[in-house]
Coordinates of C-alpha atoms in Angstrom, one line a residue:
M1 CA -48.0 33.3 -98.5
T2 CA -46.8 36.5 -96.8
L3 CA -43.5 36.5 -98.8
T4 CA -45.5 36.1 -102.0
L5 CA -47.7 39.1 -101.2
K6 CA -44.7 41.3 -100.5
I7 CA -43.2 40.4 -103.9
Y8 CA -46.4 41.2 -105.7
S9 CA -46.6 44.6 -103.9
R10 CA -43.0 45.5 -104.7
I11 CA -43.4 44.7 -108.4
V12 CA -46.8 46.5 -108.7
V13 CA -45.4 49.7 -107.1
A14 CA -42.5 49.7 -109.5
A15 CA -44.9 49.3 -112.5
L16 CA -47.1 52.1 -111.3
A17 CA -44.1 54.4 -111.0
T18 CA -42.8 53.8 -114.5
L19 CA -45.9 53.4 -116.7
S20 CA -48.5 56.0 -117.8
C21 CA -52.2 55.2 -117.4
S22 CA -53.1 57.3 -120.5
S23 CA -50.8 56.0 -123.2
V24 CA -53.2 54.1 -125.4
L25 CA -54.6 55.6 -128.6
V26 CA -58.4 55.7 -128.2
A27 CA -59.1 54.3 -131.7
A28 CA -56.4 51.7 -131.6
P29 CA -57.3 48.0 -131.6
P30 CA -56.3 46.0 -128.5
S31 CA -52.8 44.6 -128.4
G32 CA -51.9 41.1 -127.4
G33 CA -51.0 37.8 -129.1
S34 CA -53.1 35.4 -131.1
V35 CA -55.1 32.7 -129.4
M36 CA -52.8 30.0 -130.9
D37 CA -49.7 31.8 -129.5
Q38 CA -51.0 32.2 -126.0
A39 CA -53.3 29.3 -125.0
T40 CA -51.8 26.5 -123.0
P41 CA -53.6 23.3 -122.2
D42 CA -54.5 24.4 -118.7
S43 CA -55.0 28.1 -119.4
R44 CA -58.4 29.8 -119.5
R45 CA -59.6 33.2 -120.7
T46 CA -60.4 35.3 -117.7
W47 CA -61.7 38.9 -117.2
V48 CA -59.6 41.0 -114.9
Y49 CA -61.6 44.0 -113.7
F50 CA -59.7 47.0 -112.3
V51 CA -60.6 49.2 -109.4
D52 CA -60.3 52.5 -111.4
K53 CA -58.6 54.0 -114.4
G54 CA -55.4 54.9 -112.5
L55 CA -56.4 58.5 -112.0
H56 CA -56.9 59.1 -108.3
T57 CA -58.6 62.5 -108.1
Q58 CA -61.7 63.8 -109.8
A59 CA -59.7 66.6 -111.2
E60 CA -57.4 64.1 -113.0
V61 CA -60.4 62.2 -114.3
S62 CA -62.0 65.4 -115.6
A63 CA -58.8 66.6 -117.3
A64 CA -58.3 63.2 -119.0
V65 CA -61.9 63.1 -120.2
S66 CA -61.6 66.6 -121.5
D67 CA -58.5 65.6 -123.5
L68 CA -60.3 62.8 -125.4
A69 CA -61.9 64.9 -128.1
A70 CA -58.6 66.1 -129.5
S71 CA -57.6 62.6 -130.7
Y72 CA -61.1 61.1 -131.3
D73 CA -62.5 60.3 -134.7
P74 CA -64.4 63.3 -136.0
H75 CA -67.3 61.2 -137.3
A76 CA -67.6 59.6 -133.9
I77 CA -67.7 63.0 -132.2
A78 CA -70.4 64.2 -134.6
R79 CA -72.4 61.1 -133.8
R80 CA -72.0 61.6 -130.1
Q81 CA -73.0 65.3 -130.4
T82 CA -76.2 64.3 -132.1
R83 CA -77.3 61.1 -130.5
R84 CA -75.5 60.4 -127.3
S85 CA -78.0 60.0 -124.4
L86 CA -75.5 60.4 -121.6
P87 CA -74.3 63.8 -120.2
G88 CA -71.4 65.4 -122.1
L89 CA -69.5 64.0 -125.0
F90 CA -67.4 61.6 -123.0
D91 CA -67.2 60.1 -119.5
E92 CA -64.8 58.0 -117.5
R93 CA -65.7 54.8 -119.3
D94 CA -64.2 56.3 -122.4
L95 CA -60.7 56.5 -120.9
P96 CA -58.4 53.6 -121.7
V97 CA -57.5 51.0 -119.0
C98 CA -54.5 51.9 -117.0
E99 CA -51.4 50.5 -118.7
A100 CA -49.6 50.4 -115.4
Y101 CA -52.2 48.0 -114.1
V102 CA -52.0 45.9 -117.3
Q103 CA -48.2 45.7 -117.0
G104 CA -48.5 44.8 -113.4
V105 CA -50.8 41.8 -114.3
V106 CA -48.2 40.6 -116.8
D107 CA -45.1 41.2 -114.6
V108 CA -46.5 39.7 -111.5
T109 CA -48.4 36.6 -112.8
G110 CA -47.2 36.0 -116.3
A111 CA -50.7 35.9 -117.6
E112 CA -51.0 36.8 -121.3
V113 CA -53.2 39.8 -122.3
H114 CA -55.8 39.2 -125.0
V115 CA -58.0 42.2 -125.2
R116 CA -58.6 45.5 -123.4
S117 CA -62.0 46.9 -122.7
K118 CA -62.2 50.6 -121.7
W119 CA -66.0 50.4 -121.2
L120 CA -65.7 47.5 -118.7
N121 CA -62.4 48.8 -117.3
A122 CA -61.1 45.3 -117.7
I123 CA -58.7 43.1 -119.7
S124 CA -59.1 39.5 -120.7
V125 CA -56.1 37.3 -120.2
W126 CA -55.0 33.7 -120.7
A127 CA -54.2 32.5 -117.2
T128 CA -53.5 29.1 -115.6
P129 CA -55.0 28.2 -112.2
D130 CA -51.8 29.2 -110.4
Q131 CA -51.8 32.6 -112.2
L132 CA -55.4 33.2 -111.3
G133 CA -54.5 33.0 -107.6
G134 CA -51.9 35.7 -108.2
L135 CA -54.4 37.9 -110.0
E136 CA -56.9 38.0 -107.1
V137 CA -54.5 39.5 -104.6
L138 CA -53.3 42.4 -106.8
P139 CA -54.3 45.7 -105.1
F140 CA -55.6 47.3 -108.3
V141 CA -57.7 44.3 -109.3
D142 CA -61.4 44.6 -108.3
H143 CA -62.4 41.1 -109.2
I144 CA -61.9 38.4 -111.8
A145 CA -64.5 36.4 -113.8
P146 CA -64.4 33.8 -116.5
V147 CA -64.8 35.0 -120.1
R148 CA -67.9 33.3 -121.2
V149 CA -67.5 31.0 -124.2
G150 CA -69.8 28.8 -126.3
L151 CA -70.6 27.1 -129.6
L152 CA -72.2 28.8 -132.6
D153 CA -75.2 27.7 -134.6
L154 CA -74.4 29.0 -138.1
P155 CA -76.6 28.8 -141.2
E156 CA -75.4 26.9 -144.2
L157 CA -75.7 27.9 -147.9
E158 CA -78.8 26.0 -149.1
R159 CA -79.0 26.5 -152.9
T160 CA -76.7 28.3 -155.3
A161 CA -76.9 30.1 -158.5
E162 CA -74.4 31.8 -160.9
P163 CA -74.6 35.1 -162.7
G164 CA -76.8 34.8 -165.8
D165 CA -79.1 32.1 -164.3
Q166 CA -82.8 32.9 -164.7
L167 CA -83.9 35.4 -162.1
Q168 CA -87.3 36.0 -160.6
D169 CA -88.1 39.7 -161.3
P170 CA -91.0 40.8 -159.2
M171 CA -90.1 44.5 -159.5
G172 CA -89.7 44.6 -163.2
D173 CA -86.2 45.7 -164.1
G174 CA -84.0 43.2 -162.2
W175 CA -81.4 45.7 -161.2
Y176 CA -81.2 44.2 -157.7
G177 CA -80.9 40.7 -159.0
Y178 CA -81.5 37.9 -156.5
A179 CA -81.9 40.4 -153.7
E180 CA -84.9 42.2 -155.2
E181 CA -87.8 40.4 -153.5
Q182 CA -86.3 40.5 -150.0
L183 CA -85.4 44.2 -150.3
A184 CA -88.9 45.1 -151.7
Q185 CA -90.5 43.3 -148.8
I186 CA -89.0 45.9 -146.3
N187 CA -89.6 48.7 -148.8
V188 CA -85.9 49.7 -148.9
I189 CA -85.8 49.8 -152.7
A190 CA -88.2 52.8 -152.5
L191 CA -85.9 54.5 -150.0
H192 CA -83.0 53.9 -152.3
S193 CA -85.0 55.6 -155.1
A194 CA -85.5 58.6 -152.8
G195 CA -81.7 58.9 -152.7
F196 CA -80.9 57.1 -149.5
T197 CA -78.6 54.1 -150.1
G198 CA -76.3 54.3 -147.0
A199 CA -73.9 56.8 -148.5
G200 CA -71.8 58.4 -145.8
V201 CA -72.9 56.0 -143.1
R202 CA -70.4 53.7 -141.3
V203 CA -71.6 50.2 -140.5
G204 CA -69.7 47.9 -138.2
I205 CA -70.0 44.1 -138.4
L206 CA -69.0 41.6 -135.8
D207 CA -68.6 38.1 -137.2
T208 CA -66.4 35.2 -138.2
G209 CA -64.3 36.9 -140.9
F210 CA -64.8 38.4 -144.3
H211 CA -63.5 37.0 -147.6
R212 CA -63.7 39.8 -150.1
A213 CA -62.7 38.3 -153.4
H214 CA -66.3 38.1 -154.7
I215 CA -67.1 40.1 -157.8
A216 CA -69.9 41.9 -155.9
F217 CA -67.2 43.4 -153.6
N218 CA -65.0 44.4 -156.5
H219 CA -67.2 46.1 -159.1
P220 CA -64.9 48.4 -161.1
D221 CA -67.2 51.4 -160.6
H222 CA -68.2 50.6 -157.0
P223 CA -65.8 48.6 -154.9
L224 CA -66.6 47.8 -151.3
Q225 CA -65.5 50.6 -148.9
V226 CA -63.7 49.3 -145.8
I227 CA -62.7 52.0 -143.3
T228 CA -60.8 49.7 -140.9
E229 CA -60.7 46.1 -139.9
W230 CA -59.3 44.0 -137.0
D231 CA -59.0 40.3 -136.4
F232 CA -59.6 39.8 -132.6
V233 CA -58.8 36.1 -133.0
D234 CA -55.3 36.4 -134.4
N235 CA -54.7 39.9 -133.3
D236 CA -53.9 41.5 -136.6
G237 CA -55.4 43.9 -139.2
N238 CA -56.6 41.2 -141.7
T239 CA -60.1 39.9 -141.4
D240 CA -59.8 37.9 -144.7
I241 CA -58.5 34.4 -145.0
E242 CA -55.2 33.8 -143.4
N243 CA -52.9 30.8 -142.9
G244 CA -54.4 28.4 -140.4
D245 CA -58.0 29.4 -141.1
G246 CA -60.4 26.5 -141.8
G247 CA -62.5 26.4 -144.9
E248 CA -65.7 27.5 -143.1
Q249 CA -64.1 30.3 -140.9
H250 CA -65.1 33.2 -143.1
A251 CA -68.3 31.8 -144.7
H252 CA -70.8 33.3 -142.2
G253 CA -69.3 36.8 -142.0
T254 CA -68.9 36.9 -145.8
M255 CA -72.6 36.2 -146.3
I256 CA -73.5 38.9 -143.8
L257 CA -71.3 41.5 -145.4
G258 CA -72.7 40.6 -148.9
T259 CA -76.3 41.0 -147.7
L260 CA -75.4 44.5 -146.7
G261 CA -72.7 45.8 -149.1
A262 CA -72.6 43.7 -152.2
Y263 CA -72.9 45.6 -155.5
Q264 CA -73.2 43.7 -158.8
P265 CA -76.2 45.2 -160.7
N266 CA -78.5 42.6 -162.2
S267 CA -77.0 39.9 -160.1
Y268 CA -77.1 41.1 -156.5
V269 CA -77.2 44.5 -154.8
G270 CA -77.1 44.8 -151.0
T271 CA -79.3 46.6 -148.6
A272 CA -76.9 49.5 -147.9
Y273 CA -74.6 49.2 -150.9
D274 CA -73.2 52.8 -150.6
A275 CA -72.2 52.4 -146.9
S276 CA -68.7 52.1 -145.6
F277 CA -67.7 49.3 -143.3
I278 CA -65.8 48.5 -140.1
L279 CA -65.0 44.8 -140.0
C280 CA -64.4 42.9 -136.8
K281 CA -63.5 39.2 -136.8
T282 CA -64.5 38.1 -133.4
E283 CA -65.3 34.3 -133.6
D284 CA -62.9 31.3 -134.0
L285 CA -64.8 28.4 -135.6
Y286 CA -61.9 26.1 -135.1
D287 CA -61.3 26.7 -131.4
E288 CA -62.9 24.4 -128.8
Y289 CA -65.1 27.3 -127.9
Q290 CA -66.1 29.3 -131.0
A291 CA -67.7 32.3 -129.4
E292 CA -66.0 34.5 -126.8
E293 CA -67.6 37.6 -125.3
D294 CA -64.4 39.5 -124.8
N295 CA -63.8 39.7 -128.6
Y296 CA -67.4 40.9 -129.1
V297 CA -67.1 43.8 -126.6
A298 CA -63.7 44.8 -127.9
G299 CA -65.1 44.8 -131.4
L300 CA -68.0 47.1 -130.4
E301 CA -65.5 49.5 -128.8
L302 CA -63.5 49.6 -132.1
I303 CA -66.6 50.3 -134.1
E304 CA -67.6 53.2 -131.8
A305 CA -64.1 54.7 -131.7
N306 CA -63.9 54.6 -135.5
G307 CA -67.1 56.5 -136.0
G308 CA -69.6 53.7 -136.5
D309 CA -73.2 54.8 -137.0
V310 CA -74.7 51.3 -137.1
A311 CA -73.4 48.0 -135.6
T312 CA -74.8 44.6 -136.5
S313 CA -74.1 41.1 -135.2
S314 CA -75.8 38.0 -136.4
L315 CA -74.2 35.9 -133.7
G316 CA -75.4 35.5 -130.1
Y317 CA -74.4 33.8 -126.9
I318 CA -76.6 31.6 -124.6
D319 CA -74.5 28.5 -123.6
W320 CA -73.4 30.0 -120.3
Y321 CA -76.6 32.0 -119.6
T322 CA -80.2 31.1 -118.7
Q323 CA -83.2 33.0 -119.9
A324 CA -83.4 34.6 -116.5
D325 CA -80.0 36.2 -117.1
L326 CA -81.4 38.0 -120.2
D327 CA -82.6 41.0 -118.3
G328 CA -80.8 43.8 -120.1
Q329 CA -78.0 44.2 -117.7
T330 CA -76.3 40.9 -116.9
A331 CA -74.6 39.4 -120.0
V332 CA -71.3 41.1 -120.8
T333 CA -72.2 41.5 -124.5
T334 CA -75.5 43.0 -123.5
I335 CA -73.7 45.5 -121.3
G336 CA -71.4 46.4 -124.2
V337 CA -74.4 47.0 -126.5
N338 CA -76.1 49.2 -123.9
I339 CA -73.0 51.4 -123.8
A340 CA -72.8 51.5 -127.6
T341 CA -76.4 52.6 -128.0
A342 CA -76.0 55.2 -125.3
N343 CA -73.2 56.6 -127.4
G344 CA -75.6 56.9 -130.4
I345 CA -74.9 53.7 -132.3
H346 CA -77.9 52.1 -133.9
C347 CA -77.3 48.4 -132.9
C348 CA -79.0 45.5 -134.6
T349 CA -78.7 41.8 -133.4
A350 CA -80.3 38.5 -134.1
A351 CA -83.0 37.1 -131.8
G352 CA -81.7 33.5 -132.3
N353 CA -82.8 30.3 -134.1
E354 CA -84.2 28.5 -131.0
G355 CA -87.8 28.5 -132.2
H356 CA -90.9 29.8 -130.5
D357 CA -94.2 28.6 -128.9
S358 CA -97.5 30.1 -127.9
N359 CA -96.5 30.5 -124.2
P360 CA -95.7 34.2 -123.6
S361 CA -93.9 33.4 -120.4
R362 CA -91.3 31.1 -122.0
S363 CA -88.6 32.6 -124.2
H364 CA -85.8 31.3 -126.4
L365 CA -83.6 34.4 -126.9
I366 CA -79.8 34.8 -127.0
A367 CA -77.6 37.5 -125.7
P368 CA -77.3 40.4 -126.5
S369 CA -80.8 40.5 -127.9
D370 CA -82.0 41.5 -124.5
A371 CA -80.1 44.9 -124.5
Y372 CA -82.4 47.8 -123.8
Q373 CA -82.0 49.8 -127.1
V374 CA -80.8 47.1 -129.5
I375 CA -83.1 46.4 -132.5
T376 CA -83.7 42.7 -132.1
C377 CA -84.5 40.9 -135.3
G378 CA -86.7 37.9 -135.9
A379 CA -87.0 36.0 -139.2
A380 CA -89.9 35.8 -141.6
E381 CA -90.6 33.8 -144.7
S382 CA -91.0 35.3 -148.1
T383 CA -94.7 35.4 -147.5
G384 CA -94.3 37.5 -144.4
E385 CA -95.2 34.7 -142.0
I386 CA -92.9 34.0 -139.1
A387 CA -90.1 31.4 -139.8
G388 CA -90.4 28.3 -137.6
F389 CA -86.9 28.7 -136.2
S390 CA -87.2 32.3 -135.2
S391 CA -86.8 32.8 -131.4
D392 CA -89.4 34.4 -129.3
G393 CA -89.3 36.5 -126.1
P394 CA -89.9 38.2 -123.8
T395 CA -86.8 39.3 -122.0
A396 CA -86.5 38.3 -118.3
D397 CA -87.8 41.6 -117.3
G398 CA -90.8 41.4 -119.7
R399 CA -89.8 43.6 -122.6
E400 CA -90.9 42.9 -126.2
K401 CA -88.3 40.9 -128.1
P402 CA -87.9 40.3 -131.0
E403 CA -89.1 43.7 -132.2
V404 CA -88.9 43.6 -136.0
L405 CA -88.9 41.1 -138.8
A406 CA -87.2 40.8 -142.2
R407 CA -86.8 37.9 -144.5
G408 CA -84.6 35.2 -142.8
A409 CA -85.9 32.1 -144.6
S410 CA -84.1 31.2 -147.9
T411 CA -82.6 34.7 -148.0
W412 CA -80.4 35.4 -151.0
T413 CA -76.8 36.5 -150.4
I414 CA -73.4 36.0 -152.1
S415 CA -71.6 32.7 -152.0
P416 CA -68.6 32.6 -149.7
Y417 CA -67.2 29.8 -151.7
E418 CA -67.5 30.9 -155.3
D419 CA -66.3 34.3 -156.3
R420 CA -69.1 34.7 -158.9
G421 CA -71.8 32.7 -157.1
Y422 CA -74.9 33.5 -155.1
G423 CA -77.1 31.4 -152.8
T424 CA -79.7 31.2 -150.1
A425 CA -79.3 30.7 -146.3
S426 CA -81.8 30.8 -143.4
G427 CA -81.6 32.1 -139.9
T428 CA -82.1 35.3 -138.0
S429 CA -78.5 35.7 -139.1
L430 CA -79.8 36.7 -142.5
S431 CA -82.7 38.9 -141.4
T432 CA -80.5 41.0 -139.2
P433 CA -78.3 42.5 -141.9
L434 CA -81.4 43.3 -143.9
V435 CA -82.7 45.4 -141.0
A436 CA -79.2 46.8 -140.3
G437 CA -78.9 47.9 -143.9
A438 CA -82.3 49.5 -143.8
V439 CA -81.3 51.3 -140.6
A440 CA -78.1 52.6 -142.4
C441 CA -80.3 54.1 -145.2
L442 CA -82.6 55.5 -142.6
E443 CA -79.6 57.1 -140.8
Q444 CA -78.6 58.8 -144.1
A445 CA -82.1 60.1 -144.5
R446 CA -82.5 61.1 -140.8
P447 CA -79.1 61.7 -139.3
E448 CA -80.6 63.9 -136.6
W449 CA -82.8 61.1 -135.2
T450 CA -81.7 59.5 -131.9
V451 CA -81.4 55.8 -131.3
D452 CA -84.9 55.8 -129.6
E453 CA -86.4 57.9 -132.4
V454 CA -85.2 55.4 -135.0
R455 CA -86.6 52.5 -133.0
T456 CA -89.9 54.2 -132.5
R457 CA -90.3 55.0 -136.2
L458 CA -89.4 51.4 -137.3
F459 CA -91.7 49.9 -134.7
T460 CA -94.8 52.1 -135.3
T461 CA -94.6 51.7 -139.1
A462 CA -94.2 47.9 -139.1
D463 CA -97.0 45.7 -140.3
Y464 CA -98.1 44.0 -137.1
Y465 CA -98.3 47.3 -135.3
L466 CA -100.3 49.0 -138.1
A467 CA -102.8 46.1 -138.1
N468 CA -103.2 45.8 -134.3
G469 CA -102.1 49.0 -132.7
T470 CA -99.6 47.2 -130.5
F471 CA -96.9 44.5 -130.5
D472 CA -97.5 40.8 -130.6
P473 CA -98.5 39.7 -127.0
L474 CA -97.0 36.3 -127.7
F475 CA -93.6 37.9 -128.3
I476 CA -93.1 36.2 -131.6
Y477 CA -93.7 38.8 -134.3
G478 CA -92.7 41.8 -132.3
Y479 CA -94.0 44.9 -134.2
G480 CA -93.8 43.0 -137.4
M481 CA -92.2 43.4 -140.9
I482 CA -90.5 46.8 -141.2
D483 CA -91.3 49.4 -143.8
V484 CA -88.3 51.6 -143.9
L485 CA -89.7 54.1 -146.4
A486 CA -92.7 54.7 -144.1
A487 CA -90.3 54.9 -141.1
A488 CA -88.3 57.6 -142.8
D489 CA -91.4 59.9 -142.9
L490 CA -90.1 61.8 -145.9
I491 CA -91.7 64.6 -147.7
G492 CA -91.9 63.4 -151.3
F493 CA -92.5 64.9 -154.7
Y494 CA -95.8 64.2 -156.1
E495 CA -95.4 66.0 -159.4
I496 CA -92.7 68.1 -161.0
V497 CA -93.4 69.8 -164.3
P498 CA -90.2 71.9 -165.1
G499 CA -91.4 72.8 -168.5
V500 CA -89.4 75.1 -170.7
A501 CA -86.9 77.6 -169.5
G502 CA -88.6 80.9 -168.5
E503 CA -92.1 79.4 -168.3
V504 CA -94.1 78.9 -165.2
N505 CA -93.3 75.6 -163.5
T506 CA -95.6 73.7 -161.1
L507 CA -94.0 71.9 -158.3
T508 CA -96.1 69.6 -156.0
A509 CA -94.9 68.0 -152.7
R510 CA -96.8 65.2 -150.9
N511 CA -96.9 64.1 -147.2
V512 CA -96.6 67.6 -145.9
T513 CA -98.0 68.0 -142.4
P514 CA -101.5 69.6 -142.7
G515 CA -101.4 73.2 -141.5
N516 CA -97.6 73.6 -142.0
T517 CA -95.6 75.4 -144.6
A518 CA -93.6 73.5 -147.2
Y519 CA -90.6 75.3 -148.6
F520 CA -89.3 74.5 -152.0
V521 CA -85.6 75.0 -151.8
W522 CA -83.7 75.2 -155.1
G523 CA -80.4 76.2 -156.6
L524 CA -78.1 75.8 -159.6
T525 CA -75.3 74.1 -157.8
E526 CA -75.2 71.0 -155.5
G527 CA -73.9 71.3 -151.9
T528 CA -75.2 71.5 -148.4
K529 CA -77.0 74.3 -146.4
A530 CA -78.3 74.1 -142.8
V531 CA -82.0 74.5 -142.1
P532 CA -82.5 77.2 -139.5
G533 CA -84.1 75.9 -136.3
C534 CA -83.4 72.3 -137.2
P535 CA -80.1 71.1 -135.7
G536 CA -78.6 68.3 -137.7
V537 CA -80.9 68.9 -140.7
S538 CA -79.6 70.3 -143.9
V539 CA -80.7 70.7 -147.5
Q540 CA -78.4 69.5 -150.1
I541 CA -77.9 72.5 -152.3
N542 CA -76.0 75.8 -152.2
N543 CA -77.3 79.3 -152.5
P544 CA -80.9 78.3 -152.2
Q545 CA -83.9 80.5 -153.1
I546 CA -87.0 79.6 -151.1
G547 CA -90.7 79.8 -151.9
G548 CA -93.5 78.3 -149.7
T549 CA -97.2 77.8 -149.4
A550 CA -99.2 77.4 -146.2
M551 CA -101.3 74.2 -145.9
A552 CA -105.0 74.0 -145.3
D553 CA -106.0 71.7 -142.5
G554 CA -106.6 68.2 -143.6
I555 CA -104.8 68.6 -146.9
G556 CA -101.7 66.5 -147.5
D557 CA -100.2 68.2 -150.6
A558 CA -98.5 71.5 -151.1
E559 CA -98.3 73.2 -154.5
L560 CA -96.0 76.0 -155.6
I561 CA -96.3 77.6 -159.0
K562 CA -93.0 79.4 -159.7
T563 CA -90.9 80.7 -162.6
V564 CA -87.3 80.1 -162.1
P565 CA -85.5 83.3 -163.0
G566 CA -82.7 83.2 -165.5
A567 CA -83.3 79.6 -166.5
A568 CA -81.9 78.6 -169.8
S569 CA -82.4 75.5 -172.0
G570 CA -80.2 72.7 -170.7
M571 CA -79.7 74.3 -167.3
T572 CA -79.6 71.9 -164.3
V573 CA -81.7 72.8 -161.2
Y574 CA -81.5 71.0 -157.9
L575 CA -84.7 71.0 -155.8
Q576 CA -85.6 69.9 -152.3
V577 CA -88.6 70.4 -150.0
V578 CA -88.2 71.2 -146.3
E579 CA -90.8 71.6 -143.6
P580 CA -89.1 73.7 -140.9
A581 CA -91.8 73.2 -138.3
T582 CA -91.1 69.5 -138.1
C583 CA -87.6 69.5 -139.6
R584 CA -88.8 67.0 -142.2
K585 CA -87.3 67.1 -145.7
S586 CA -87.6 65.4 -149.0
N587 CA -85.1 63.6 -151.2
L588 CA -82.9 65.7 -153.5
L589 CA -84.2 66.0 -157.1
M590 CA -82.4 67.1 -160.1
F591 CA -84.0 68.2 -163.4
V592 CA -82.8 69.8 -166.6
F593 CA -84.8 72.6 -168.4
G594 CA -86.0 71.9 -171.9

């Protein structure tokens, strides 16, 4: 044993002398081989946690942290500046794992690297029992732990339809197709009508894979926008169907992506159809163990580094945990979500399909639904009643979970099997992307809101809370069905009478805070202008001219009678309302003079 330790030490010193600990690009996916390439009959996936980042003085750490911004995604930096709840833009957890340590693990033990996690300061490796013994004695290894694995409970497509089949049309015009009723239930159609459809928002999805041949992903005027993708199972940049994938591998992820981003008017339109997507294939349905937590954490890190605003996962992990472990700080995936939300990502996850009971001390949750700031989603019927399979809380430390509801019973989505088909499926898997899409639209409307502010607005405008003034004490309904339009708390236009060029025009805004001043901001060209005193808030026109009227106490509307100077017949005017005292604003309106 003494001779073996000396050999380990000699190799490690050589590795530390020749390799840099800061050579990994911050937004790059993890390197390593595929599961099929690296697994041997007696190897197991194992976390290897390092003692540090290979920087041995605080000055070195501070310098490395300061250098991160130069190579980080600008969208991610903007999100951190607005919503990060930790001190500074970056900290030591954002530094990559030390490559000298990684190489030392490989050289000394022969273990095969699967993923790197900068947040956990760890790598996952395929290692045999003999290799595990070598890992534990390396001087730069803090400890090792098994990568938790398990099986998935995935929903199946229940009933199918083709374009042109008879559609129910509760809203009247049918533009949203099969999705109309479930979107109206959470009031996201009204938020779309106010101009907030997820445009400019980046949504990351962690799932089984994403087949994107469906017509609703390939509309000639509106194709799906994918910023980046990574397959953590096969370690490549293709999350679509590949050689060796089974027939069901991509079904679940494709349905989730469709619920969010599909666009085929009059057949199916998704919750955040104008958003852009970051796709992470994290689960292998044809492995002995389908769900592996290391892929999940690596996927979250990829979403964050590429500027994700919202992250959603409809998969959870419970096989290796007890309900007592779901305390917000034990499960690896839960820890990953906690770090993501602290960096300003609005995270949504499924509560699970384990059912519920009337015992408030007994829960049926899955990880990472216990994360502190994650929005945990239960499932409702089309009537608004709770679905029988929807899991209940609380968390082990007594927090309310699930927190919100959306339709998860017979929810319409695209078919993952037919490129022109649609169908229904059930599970908190389906309610979660409805909530995540609503959050993406809310993020577009309220980019200045923090993670906690979005949570608070969603919870305090949900139906159970409005009816009862609190959350469900049985931990089944949470705060209830969301109303994302109410959550947005927008100033809206009540009446606009532009009239004829040169005449007096009456403009009326609603939902202005009594006692405050509403400013009608208008211009002849579209663009963006910051609102003084409101960091992160801007009105969407250039060269604005402003008029305002003070509100009387108890009055909810503001009226401005104004003649637009120089207006000519056919001229387009852009108009928005802003309330500087609260930094609230309306949607952007365009009208043409007669």
